[in-house]
Amino acid sequence: MAVQNIKESSLILSEIMDYRNEDFKRSMGNKCCKASCRIAIRAAFSLIIAFAVALTLLFMGIGVYAADEGKDNSSESVKTSEQSGGIASFTVSVFPCSGENTSDGKIKVAVENGSDNDVYYLSTNGGESYLKMKGRTATVVNLKKGSYSICIMRNKDKTTLSQTHTVYVGVDGEEISTEISADSSPVSIYKDGKIKVHIENYDKQKKYEASVDSGKSWTAMKSDTIYFNSLKEGKYTVLVRESDKKQNISSGLTVTIAGASYSKKGYIGANAILQNPELPTGCEITSLTMLLNYLGFDVDKLTMADKYLPKGEYRNSDFNEVFVGTPKSTFAYGCFSNAIVTAAKSYLEDSGGDEAYKVRNISGCPTKALYAAVDNGNPVIVWASIDMKAIKEGATWTVSSTGKTLTWPANEHCMLLVGYNTEKGVVYVNDPLKGLTSYDMEIFETRFESLSNQAVIITER
């Protein structure tokens, strides 16, 4: 078994090194020629796709002018809103302009403090598709009446995505009693999304209320701006109305909360540690030790298990909060994310690492947040199953102190996610039972979700 595991780890490491050194390999012999041909074909294919998209947009009547037009008779009605990028380091200004009919509205967009050496891409639908900008300003024309979600991406890198600013483009002469705009921040690795709603023509003498669910529920506004936090990825319909005259309602804005973004593949070189023979049921604390070692902390798994892991009585404690039993025994169960967070925080406090690092329980996050974390250089402690076998119901007991009845998930297993490859459909983990190994991505995601999407990361403050 040990020899087989070494071979498997060597094969995976070879695959990863192939990926990391692919630029070097393409420079050798005939491989260079083949790779160059592939690159040329891909480039040609990309040009064809881009041309097709441009034709489609032209057919739809939507166009982008890549510079200030200089003359604009509707400048008096321009509304300005600046936003700081949620992930990006540049600022975006958006100017919606009502047109003379339902098909000639326009939106001007400017990247205020970007670099002329970068290439910017503009989206009017919350990041579903993009158009290349020529420079740092653009005007989107021929827009029909409705709401548009503007965001900017730099150099085709989704990790540089700005916040999304949603505005309404109306028709000339259209009277809207309550004019609004909305900024939205995408879901990040450890934070849900949020929406900021702003009343453009705020009247201090009036009372307002806002909704992000098409008017199903309303929240009173205390000023011209209100924030809606803890929002999941998806589309939201934003409305604002006067509290005393509910018929005076704004036009609806369709606001998109984007998901955490990540590359097609990523890998972090964290060293693997095996739990056996000392900790036969200690996969959770071993995974935490691997993560701490990767961050530069000199601590071993036994110290973490003995001194920092919170433990409870065998079959009489809650595995959501403590380790049930002792990881040194085969007659023990394990623990979930809260116990590992407790252990990690205790160690960082003792070692002084809490000044530089923060433990984050990101349980409940979607799987794409895991890959985004790895893409940002953060290995993730995740809960799945041994050999990715199906989770089954195990032993059941009642905690005497609380009266709570719990059922342990048989085959539960904890590991450190260190890489992924969406093209191959695999994830790379440091498995405390095997070392570095790979699993089918779809099966991994299924097992991860079956244990309530439990995950822990440690990030720089």
JSON list of N, CA and C in Angstrom, two decimals, residues 11 40 52 97 101 172 176 217 322 332 353 361 395 405-406 430 450 457:
[
{"chain": "A", "resi": 11, "resn": "LEU", "atom": "N", "xyz": [3.19, 10.36, -9.58]},
{"chain": "A", "resi": 11, "resn": "LEU", "atom": "CA", "xyz": [2.48, 10.63, -10.83]},
{"chain": "A", "resi": 11, "resn": "LEU", "atom": "C", "xyz": [1.78, 11.97, -10.77]},
{"chain": "A", "resi": 40, "resn": "ALA", "atom": "N", "xyz": [-1.28, 29.30, -32.46]},
{"chain": "A", "resi": 40, "resn": "ALA", "atom": "CA", "xyz": [-1.76, 30.04, -33.61]},
{"chain": "A", "resi": 40, "resn": "ALA", "atom": "C", "xyz": [-3.20, 29.70, -33.93]},
{"chain": "A", "resi": 52, "resn": "ALA", "atom": "N", "xyz": [-17.40, 37.29, -34.44]},
{"chain": "A", "resi": 52, "resn": "ALA", "atom": "CA", "xyz": [-18.80, 36.86, -34.40]},
{"chain": "A", "resi": 52, "resn": "ALA", "atom": "C", "xyz": [-19.57, 37.61, -33.34]},
{"chain": "A", "resi": 97, "resn": "CYS", "atom": "N", "xyz": [-27.27, 58.26, -19.76]},
{"chain": "A", "resi": 97, "resn": "CYS", "atom": "CA", "xyz": [-27.89, 59.37, -20.46]},
{"chain": "A", "resi": 97, "resn": "CYS", "atom": "C", "xyz": [-29.18, 58.90, -21.12]},
{"chain": "A", "resi": 101, "resn": "ASN", "atom": "N", "xyz": [-35.59, 58.33, -27.66]},
{"chain": "A", "resi": 101, "resn": "ASN", "atom": "CA", "xyz": [-36.60, 57.28, -27.84]},
{"chain": "A", "resi": 101, "resn": "ASN", "atom": "C", "xyz": [-36.12, 56.03, -27.11]},
{"chain": "A", "resi": 172, "resn": "ASP", "atom": "N", "xyz": [-36.24, 59.99, -23.19]},
{"chain": "A", "resi": 172, "resn": "ASP", "atom": "CA", "xyz": [-36.27, 61.44, -23.04]},
{"chain": "A", "resi": 172, "resn": "ASP", "atom": "C", "xyz": [-37.66, 61.89, -22.60]},
{"chain": "A", "resi": 176, "resn": "ILE", "atom": "N", "xyz": [-39.60, 59.92, -13.57]},
{"chain": "A", "resi": 176, "resn": "ILE", "atom": "CA", "xyz": [-39.48, 58.86, -12.57]},
{"chain": "A", "resi": 176, "resn": "ILE", "atom": "C", "xyz": [-39.42, 59.52, -11.21]},
{"chain": "A", "resi": 217, "resn": "SER", "atom": "N", "xyz": [-40.31, 42.13, 0.03]},
{"chain": "A", "resi": 217, "resn": "SER", "atom": "CA", "xyz": [-40.06, 42.63, 1.38]},
{"chain": "A", "resi": 217, "resn": "SER", "atom": "C", "xyz": [-39.39, 44.00, 1.26]},
{"chain": "A", "resi": 322, "resn": "VAL", "atom": "N", "xyz": [-16.28, 19.97, 19.42]},
{"chain": "A", "resi": 322, "resn": "VAL", "atom": "CA", "xyz": [-15.06, 19.35, 19.96]},
{"chain": "A", "resi": 322, "resn": "VAL", "atom": "C", "xyz": [-14.78, 18.04, 19.22]},
{"chain": "A", "resi": 332, "resn": "ALA", "atom": "N", "xyz": [-12.46, 6.33, 18.23]},
{"chain": "A", "resi": 332, "resn": "ALA", "atom": "CA", "xyz": [-12.82, 7.74, 18.33]},
{"chain": "A", "resi": 332, "resn": "ALA", "atom": "C", "xyz": [-13.53, 8.14, 17.04]},
{"chain": "A", "resi": 353, "resn": "GLY", "atom": "N", "xyz": [1.12, 34.47, 16.34]},
{"chain": "A", "resi": 353, "resn": "GLY", "atom": "CA", "xyz": [0.76, 34.55, 14.92]},
{"chain": "A", "resi": 353, "resn": "GLY", "atom": "C", "xyz": [-0.56, 35.23, 14.66]},
{"chain": "A", "resi": 361, "resn": "ASN", "atom": "N", "xyz": [-13.59, 30.64, 9.27]},
{"chain": "A", "resi": 361, "resn": "ASN", "atom": "CA", "xyz": [-14.47, 29.50, 9.02]},
{"chain": "A", "resi": 361, "resn": "ASN", "atom": "C", "xyz": [-15.37, 29.87, 7.86]},
{"chain": "A", "resi": 395, "resn": "ALA", "atom": "N", "xyz": [-22.69, 5.90, 13.94]},
{"chain": "A", "resi": 395, "resn": "ALA", "atom": "CA", "xyz": [-23.22, 5.76, 15.30]},
{"chain": "A", "resi": 395, "resn": "ALA", "atom": "C", "xyz": [-24.04, 6.99, 15.69]},
{"chain": "A", "resi": 405, "resn": "THR", "atom": "N", "xyz": [-29.30, 14.96, 20.15]},
{"chain": "A", "resi": 405, "resn": "THR", "atom": "CA", "xyz": [-28.98, 13.67, 19.55]},
{"chain": "A", "resi": 405, "resn": "THR", "atom": "C", "xyz": [-28.22, 13.88, 18.25]},
{"chain": "A", "resi": 406, "resn": "LEU", "atom": "N", "xyz": [-27.10, 13.20, 18.11]},
{"chain": "A", "resi": 406, "resn": "LEU", "atom": "CA", "xyz": [-26.23, 13.38, 16.95]},
{"chain": "A", "resi": 406, "resn": "LEU", "atom": "C", "xyz": [-25.97, 12.05, 16.27]},
{"chain": "A", "resi": 430, "resn": "ASN", "atom": "N", "xyz": [-3.73, 17.20, -0.03]},
{"chain": "A", "resi": 430, "resn": "ASN", "atom": "CA", "xyz": [-2.82, 16.50, 0.87]},
{"chain": "A", "resi": 430, "resn": "ASN", "atom": "C", "xyz": [-3.69, 15.68, 1.80]},
{"chain": "A", "resi": 450, "resn": "SER", "atom": "N", "xyz": [-22.05, 17.16, 0.81]},
{"chain": "A", "resi": 450, "resn": "SER", "atom": "CA", "xyz": [-22.82, 16.26, 1.68]},
{"chain": "A", "resi": 450, "resn": "SER", "atom": "C", "xyz": [-22.49, 16.47, 3.16]},
{"chain": "A", "resi": 457, "resn": "ILE", "atom": "N", "xyz": [-9.90, 28.35, 6.34]},
{"chain": "A", "resi": 457, "resn": "ILE", "atom": "CA", "xyz": [-8.66, 28.91, 5.79]},
{"chain": "A", "resi": 457, "resn": "ILE", "atom": "C", "xyz": [-8.02, 29.82, 6.82]}
]
